[in-house]
N, C-alpha and C. Protein backbone atom coordinates (compact mmCIF):
# COMPACT_ATOMS: atom_id res chain seq x y z
N GLN A 1 -22.94 35.67 22.59
CA GLN A 1 -23.97 35.13 23.81
C GLN A 1 -22.99 34.51 24.48
N VAL A 2 -24.12 34.18 25.79
CA VAL A 2 -23.42 33.40 26.53
C VAL A 2 -24.15 31.92 27.28
N GLN A 3 -24.13 30.79 27.50
CA GLN A 3 -24.99 30.21 27.52
C GLN A 3 -24.78 29.05 29.11
N LEU A 4 -25.49 29.22 29.87
CA LEU A 4 -25.09 28.86 31.03
C LEU A 4 -25.53 27.20 31.40
N VAL A 5 -25.40 26.39 31.85
CA VAL A 5 -26.14 25.02 31.40
C VAL A 5 -25.16 24.54 33.08
N GLU A 6 -26.28 24.80 34.12
CA GLU A 6 -26.67 23.82 35.63
C GLU A 6 -26.95 22.40 35.33
N SER A 7 -26.04 21.92 36.83
CA SER A 7 -26.61 20.45 37.11
C SER A 7 -26.31 20.60 38.70
N GLY A 8 -26.52 19.48 38.99
CA GLY A 8 -26.77 18.86 40.46
C GLY A 8 -28.13 18.93 41.39
N GLY A 9 -28.89 19.58 40.80
CA GLY A 9 -30.14 19.38 41.38
C GLY A 9 -30.98 18.15 41.83
N GLY A 10 -31.85 18.20 42.74
CA GLY A 10 -32.40 16.60 42.58
C GLY A 10 -33.32 16.82 44.11
N LEU A 11 -33.71 16.21 44.62
CA LEU A 11 -34.26 15.18 45.81
C LEU A 11 -33.32 14.89 47.37
N VAL A 12 -33.47 15.72 48.66
CA VAL A 12 -32.66 15.71 49.07
C VAL A 12 -33.63 15.07 50.42
N GLN A 13 -33.58 14.39 51.38
CA GLN A 13 -33.80 14.66 52.96
C GLN A 13 -33.18 16.54 53.99
N ALA A 14 -34.10 16.34 54.58
CA ALA A 14 -33.87 17.52 55.16
C ALA A 14 -32.28 17.18 56.23
N GLY A 15 -31.08 18.42 56.21
CA GLY A 15 -30.42 17.71 56.72
C GLY A 15 -29.11 17.67 56.21
N GLY A 16 -29.53 17.13 54.34
CA GLY A 16 -28.73 16.53 53.87
C GLY A 16 -28.20 17.76 53.11
N SER A 17 -27.24 17.22 51.71
CA SER A 17 -26.04 18.49 50.94
C SER A 17 -26.56 17.95 49.78
N LEU A 18 -26.13 19.23 48.87
CA LEU A 18 -26.22 19.41 47.03
C LEU A 18 -24.92 20.16 47.16
N ARG A 19 -24.77 19.27 45.71
CA ARG A 19 -23.81 20.76 44.95
C ARG A 19 -24.32 20.89 43.54
N LEU A 20 -24.17 22.11 43.35
CA LEU A 20 -24.96 22.89 42.04
C LEU A 20 -23.84 23.41 41.60
N SER A 21 -23.34 23.06 40.34
CA SER A 21 -22.66 23.30 39.26
C SER A 21 -23.38 24.06 38.02
N CYS A 22 -22.53 25.37 37.70
CA CYS A 22 -22.56 25.78 36.69
C CYS A 22 -22.10 26.28 35.53
N SER A 23 -21.62 25.97 34.41
CA SER A 23 -20.86 26.15 33.84
C SER A 23 -21.13 26.98 32.16
N ALA A 24 -20.53 27.71 31.87
CA ALA A 24 -20.67 28.78 30.70
C ALA A 24 -19.91 28.92 29.47
N SER A 25 -20.57 29.15 28.61
CA SER A 25 -19.57 28.80 27.38
C SER A 25 -20.30 29.79 26.48
N GLY A 26 -19.51 30.27 25.37
CA GLY A 26 -19.79 31.20 24.29
C GLY A 26 -18.81 32.36 24.66
N THR A 27 -19.58 33.84 24.39
CA THR A 27 -18.30 34.93 24.69
C THR A 27 -18.56 35.47 26.15
N THR A 28 -17.39 34.88 26.93
CA THR A 28 -17.13 34.73 28.10
C THR A 28 -15.98 36.03 28.05
N PHE A 29 -16.23 36.95 28.38
CA PHE A 29 -15.41 38.18 28.48
C PHE A 29 -15.69 39.11 29.73
N SER A 30 -15.41 39.73 30.07
CA SER A 30 -15.51 40.70 30.74
C SER A 30 -16.02 40.38 32.06
N ILE A 31 -16.13 39.24 32.88
CA ILE A 31 -16.82 38.79 33.39
C ILE A 31 -16.58 39.68 34.98
N ASN A 32 -18.40 40.09 35.59
CA ASN A 32 -18.23 40.97 36.62
C ASN A 32 -18.87 39.69 37.75
N SER A 33 -19.23 39.11 37.28
CA SER A 33 -19.65 37.95 38.97
C SER A 33 -20.78 37.05 38.23
N MET A 34 -20.84 35.94 39.18
CA MET A 34 -21.78 34.63 38.70
C MET A 34 -22.17 34.46 39.85
N GLY A 35 -23.42 34.16 39.85
CA GLY A 35 -23.83 33.40 41.32
C GLY A 35 -25.20 32.63 41.01
N TRP A 36 -25.84 32.68 42.20
CA TRP A 36 -27.58 31.56 42.27
C TRP A 36 -28.39 32.61 42.78
N TYR A 37 -29.19 32.21 42.20
CA TYR A 37 -30.54 32.68 42.65
C TYR A 37 -31.83 31.83 42.94
N ARG A 38 -32.55 31.45 43.43
CA ARG A 38 -34.07 30.86 43.24
C ARG A 38 -35.03 31.56 43.93
N GLN A 39 -35.67 30.22 43.26
CA GLN A 39 -37.32 31.19 43.05
C GLN A 39 -38.26 29.77 43.57
N ALA A 40 -38.54 30.09 44.82
CA ALA A 40 -39.85 29.00 45.35
C ALA A 40 -41.54 29.12 44.69
N PRO A 41 -42.05 28.65 44.87
CA PRO A 41 -43.77 28.44 43.98
C PRO A 41 -44.11 29.31 44.77
N GLY A 42 -44.87 30.58 43.92
CA GLY A 42 -45.53 31.65 44.58
C GLY A 42 -44.59 33.06 44.91
N LYS A 43 -43.32 32.84 45.06
CA LYS A 43 -42.38 33.88 45.32
C LYS A 43 -41.80 34.51 44.44
N GLN A 44 -41.06 35.54 44.62
CA GLN A 44 -40.51 36.42 43.85
C GLN A 44 -38.82 35.42 43.79
N ARG A 45 -37.84 35.76 42.87
CA ARG A 45 -36.65 34.98 42.36
C ARG A 45 -35.60 35.98 43.45
N GLU A 46 -35.19 35.42 44.21
CA GLU A 46 -34.14 36.13 45.34
C GLU A 46 -32.42 35.50 45.27
N LEU A 47 -31.72 36.30 45.80
CA LEU A 47 -30.62 36.19 45.46
C LEU A 47 -30.07 35.27 46.69
N VAL A 48 -29.13 34.25 46.42
CA VAL A 48 -28.60 33.08 47.35
C VAL A 48 -27.39 33.19 47.18
N ALA A 49 -26.46 33.31 47.03
CA ALA A 49 -25.02 33.66 46.61
C ALA A 49 -24.23 34.21 45.39
N THR A 50 -23.18 35.28 45.35
CA THR A 50 -22.69 35.31 44.52
C THR A 50 -21.49 35.88 44.80
N LEU A 51 -20.69 35.66 43.85
CA LEU A 51 -18.85 35.55 43.05
C LEU A 51 -18.38 36.77 42.75
N THR A 52 -17.90 37.59 42.89
CA THR A 52 -17.28 38.70 42.13
C THR A 52 -15.99 37.97 41.54
N SER A 53 -15.66 38.93 40.23
CA SER A 53 -14.41 38.69 39.28
C SER A 53 -13.15 38.69 40.61
N THR A 54 -13.42 39.53 41.66
CA THR A 54 -12.01 39.65 42.32
C THR A 54 -12.08 38.98 43.35
N GLY A 55 -12.95 38.18 43.65
CA GLY A 55 -13.22 36.81 44.74
C GLY A 55 -14.20 37.20 46.25
N PHE A 56 -15.07 38.11 45.64
CA PHE A 56 -15.59 38.72 46.96
C PHE A 56 -16.79 37.93 47.15
N THR A 57 -17.16 37.24 47.86
CA THR A 57 -18.52 36.53 48.26
C THR A 57 -19.53 37.53 48.84
N ASN A 58 -21.12 36.78 48.86
CA ASN A 58 -21.98 37.76 49.06
C ASN A 58 -23.22 36.96 49.36
N TYR A 59 -23.67 36.63 50.67
CA TYR A 59 -24.93 35.22 50.50
C TYR A 59 -25.92 35.92 51.50
N ALA A 60 -26.84 35.12 51.28
CA ALA A 60 -28.32 35.68 51.57
C ALA A 60 -28.27 35.24 52.91
N HIS A 61 -28.69 35.95 53.97
CA HIS A 61 -28.98 35.60 55.70
C HIS A 61 -29.20 34.70 55.71
N SER A 62 -30.43 34.06 54.74
CA SER A 62 -30.80 32.78 55.19
C SER A 62 -29.70 31.31 54.85
N VAL A 63 -28.99 31.43 54.28
CA VAL A 63 -27.99 30.25 53.81
C VAL A 63 -26.89 31.10 54.54
N LYS A 64 -26.02 31.78 55.20
CA LYS A 64 -25.41 32.20 55.76
C LYS A 64 -24.52 31.28 56.53
N GLY A 65 -23.39 30.24 56.53
CA GLY A 65 -23.35 29.35 57.21
C GLY A 65 -22.94 27.56 57.00
N ARG A 66 -24.34 27.58 55.68
CA ARG A 66 -24.65 26.57 55.06
C ARG A 66 -24.32 26.40 54.01
N PHE A 67 -24.24 27.47 52.94
CA PHE A 67 -23.78 27.68 51.69
C PHE A 67 -22.67 27.97 51.27
N THR A 68 -22.30 27.28 50.64
CA THR A 68 -20.62 28.24 50.14
C THR A 68 -20.32 28.01 48.43
N ILE A 69 -20.01 29.30 47.51
CA ILE A 69 -19.96 29.52 46.83
C ILE A 69 -18.34 29.31 46.41
N SER A 70 -18.39 29.06 45.42
CA SER A 70 -16.96 28.81 44.67
C SER A 70 -17.25 28.78 43.66
N GLY A 71 -15.59 29.52 42.52
CA GLY A 71 -15.33 28.94 40.92
C GLY A 71 -14.74 28.98 40.52
N ASP A 72 -14.61 28.41 39.34
CA ASP A 72 -12.96 27.45 38.74
C ASP A 72 -12.91 28.33 37.28
N ASN A 73 -12.04 29.80 37.31
CA ASN A 73 -11.76 30.44 36.40
C ASN A 73 -11.31 29.82 35.33
N ALA A 74 -11.25 28.97 35.46
CA ALA A 74 -10.23 28.66 34.41
C ALA A 74 -11.24 27.92 33.61
N LYS A 75 -12.58 27.05 34.07
CA LYS A 75 -13.47 26.27 33.44
C LYS A 75 -14.94 27.18 33.16
N ASN A 76 -14.38 28.83 33.63
CA ASN A 76 -15.90 29.21 33.69
C ASN A 76 -17.07 28.68 34.46
N THR A 77 -16.42 28.11 35.46
CA THR A 77 -17.57 27.36 35.84
C THR A 77 -17.98 27.98 37.37
N VAL A 78 -19.25 28.04 38.27
CA VAL A 78 -19.27 28.16 39.40
C VAL A 78 -20.19 26.80 40.25
N TYR A 79 -19.83 27.27 41.03
CA TYR A 79 -20.44 25.86 42.62
C TYR A 79 -21.40 26.51 43.74
N LEU A 80 -21.65 25.41 44.13
CA LEU A 80 -22.74 25.83 44.95
C LEU A 80 -22.77 24.99 45.62
N GLN A 81 -22.22 24.80 47.26
CA GLN A 81 -22.26 24.02 47.98
C GLN A 81 -23.46 24.41 49.10
N MET A 82 -24.16 23.22 49.01
CA MET A 82 -25.15 23.56 49.76
C MET A 82 -25.59 22.21 50.72
N ASN A 83 -25.62 22.99 52.45
CA ASN A 83 -25.35 21.53 53.68
C ASN A 83 -26.23 22.18 53.89
N SER A 84 -26.80 21.45 55.21
CA SER A 84 -28.01 21.35 56.03
C SER A 84 -28.75 22.07 55.38
N LEU A 85 -29.57 21.36 54.43
CA LEU A 85 -30.37 21.60 53.64
C LEU A 85 -31.92 21.76 54.74
N LYS A 86 -32.75 22.63 54.39
CA LYS A 86 -34.04 22.88 54.93
C LYS A 86 -35.18 22.26 54.11
N PRO A 87 -36.43 22.39 54.55
CA PRO A 87 -37.45 22.36 53.60
C PRO A 87 -37.80 24.13 52.56
N GLU A 88 -37.28 24.96 53.44
CA GLU A 88 -37.43 26.18 53.06
C GLU A 88 -36.61 26.44 52.15
N ASP A 89 -35.52 25.71 52.11
CA ASP A 89 -34.27 25.50 50.76
C ASP A 89 -35.57 25.10 49.08
N THR A 90 -36.06 24.63 49.27
CA THR A 90 -36.90 23.92 48.27
C THR A 90 -37.23 25.26 47.16
N ALA A 91 -36.33 24.96 45.88
CA ALA A 91 -37.22 26.09 44.56
C ALA A 91 -36.23 25.47 43.44
N VAL A 92 -36.38 26.46 42.78
CA VAL A 92 -35.87 26.59 41.71
C VAL A 92 -34.84 27.13 41.36
N TYR A 93 -32.59 26.62 41.38
CA TYR A 93 -32.16 27.43 41.55
C TYR A 93 -31.74 27.64 40.35
N TYR A 94 -31.66 29.04 39.75
CA TYR A 94 -30.76 29.70 38.77
C TYR A 94 -29.67 30.34 38.87
N CYS A 95 -28.56 29.98 37.96
CA CYS A 95 -27.34 29.97 37.55
C CYS A 95 -27.50 31.68 37.14
N ASN A 96 -26.55 32.53 37.43
CA ASN A 96 -26.51 33.66 36.88
C ASN A 96 -24.95 34.44 36.24
N ARG A 97 -24.51 34.92 35.35
CA ARG A 97 -23.80 35.38 35.11
C ARG A 97 -23.71 37.00 34.38
N ARG A 98 -23.29 37.64 35.54
CA ARG A 98 -23.35 39.43 34.96
C ARG A 98 -21.74 39.61 34.24
N GLN A 99 -22.28 39.68 33.09
CA GLN A 99 -20.65 40.58 32.33
C GLN A 99 -20.77 42.17 32.20
N GLY A 100 -19.84 42.68 32.05
CA GLY A 100 -19.50 44.24 32.03
C GLY A 100 -19.72 45.21 33.55
N TRP A 101 -19.89 46.44 33.11
CA TRP A 101 -19.82 46.99 33.96
C TRP A 101 -20.59 48.35 33.58
N GLY A 102 -21.43 48.75 34.43
CA GLY A 102 -22.27 50.37 34.33
C GLY A 102 -23.23 49.77 33.17
N ARG A 103 -23.49 50.82 32.27
CA ARG A 103 -24.53 50.85 30.98
C ARG A 103 -24.15 49.59 30.36
N ASP A 104 -22.80 48.79 30.44
CA ASP A 104 -22.59 47.78 29.58
C ASP A 104 -23.02 46.07 29.99
N GLU A 105 -23.10 46.79 31.43
CA GLU A 105 -23.73 45.40 32.34
C GLU A 105 -24.70 44.88 32.12
N TYR A 106 -24.49 43.04 31.83
CA TYR A 106 -26.07 42.52 30.75
C TYR A 106 -25.75 40.68 32.22
N ASP A 107 -26.79 40.69 32.32
CA ASP A 107 -27.32 39.16 33.09
C ASP A 107 -27.64 37.89 31.92
N TYR A 108 -27.07 36.98 32.04
CA TYR A 108 -27.33 35.81 32.00
C TYR A 108 -28.04 35.06 32.48
N TRP A 109 -28.86 34.09 32.19
CA TRP A 109 -29.50 33.16 33.09
C TRP A 109 -29.32 31.89 32.39
N GLY A 110 -29.38 30.54 33.26
CA GLY A 110 -29.29 29.42 32.89
C GLY A 110 -30.70 29.10 32.82
N GLN A 111 -31.06 27.78 33.20
CA GLN A 111 -32.36 27.25 32.29
C GLN A 111 -33.47 26.98 33.66
N GLY A 112 -32.40 26.55 34.44
CA GLY A 112 -32.64 26.46 36.29
C GLY A 112 -32.69 24.96 36.57
N THR A 113 -32.65 24.74 37.78
CA THR A 113 -32.72 23.38 37.84
C THR A 113 -33.34 23.59 39.70
N GLN A 114 -33.97 22.40 40.09
CA GLN A 114 -35.27 21.54 40.99
C GLN A 114 -33.86 21.02 42.20
N VAL A 115 -34.48 22.21 43.00
CA VAL A 115 -33.96 21.68 44.49
C VAL A 115 -35.28 21.40 45.46
N THR A 116 -35.14 19.95 45.59
CA THR A 116 -36.59 19.58 46.40
C THR A 116 -35.65 19.70 48.35
N VAL A 117 -35.89 19.75 49.15
CA VAL A 117 -35.71 18.79 50.31
C VAL A 117 -37.25 18.83 51.51
N SER A 118 -36.95 17.63 51.54
CA SER A 118 -38.18 16.88 52.39
C SER A 118 -37.55 17.22 53.83
N SER A 119 -39.32 16.69 54.09
CA SER A 119 -38.87 16.98 55.83
C SER A 119 -39.00 15.60 56.52
């Protein structure tokens, strides 16, 4: 089992910055990728950014140039630096850790952290 603990959410004014952190513990092997997803009220959960075990990053178009994902393999931690925040970034942000590949692929999720951007 893998446990993911997120931190760093909160309330910020438009144009401000926040940094989210997610630490993994438990049976942390065969990591495929870690990433962040978000879900706004009444909307589906969507990808924000992912970081693969080989260092490849992928961002949603809406956050490119504003958000940066990074990781510390030694600490099993992934970060999301969010700059130039907009009210439309308001959502619950979920940490994701994918372990294994193909048929053995499995997703773990954090409990979510609220990010609110005021206009």
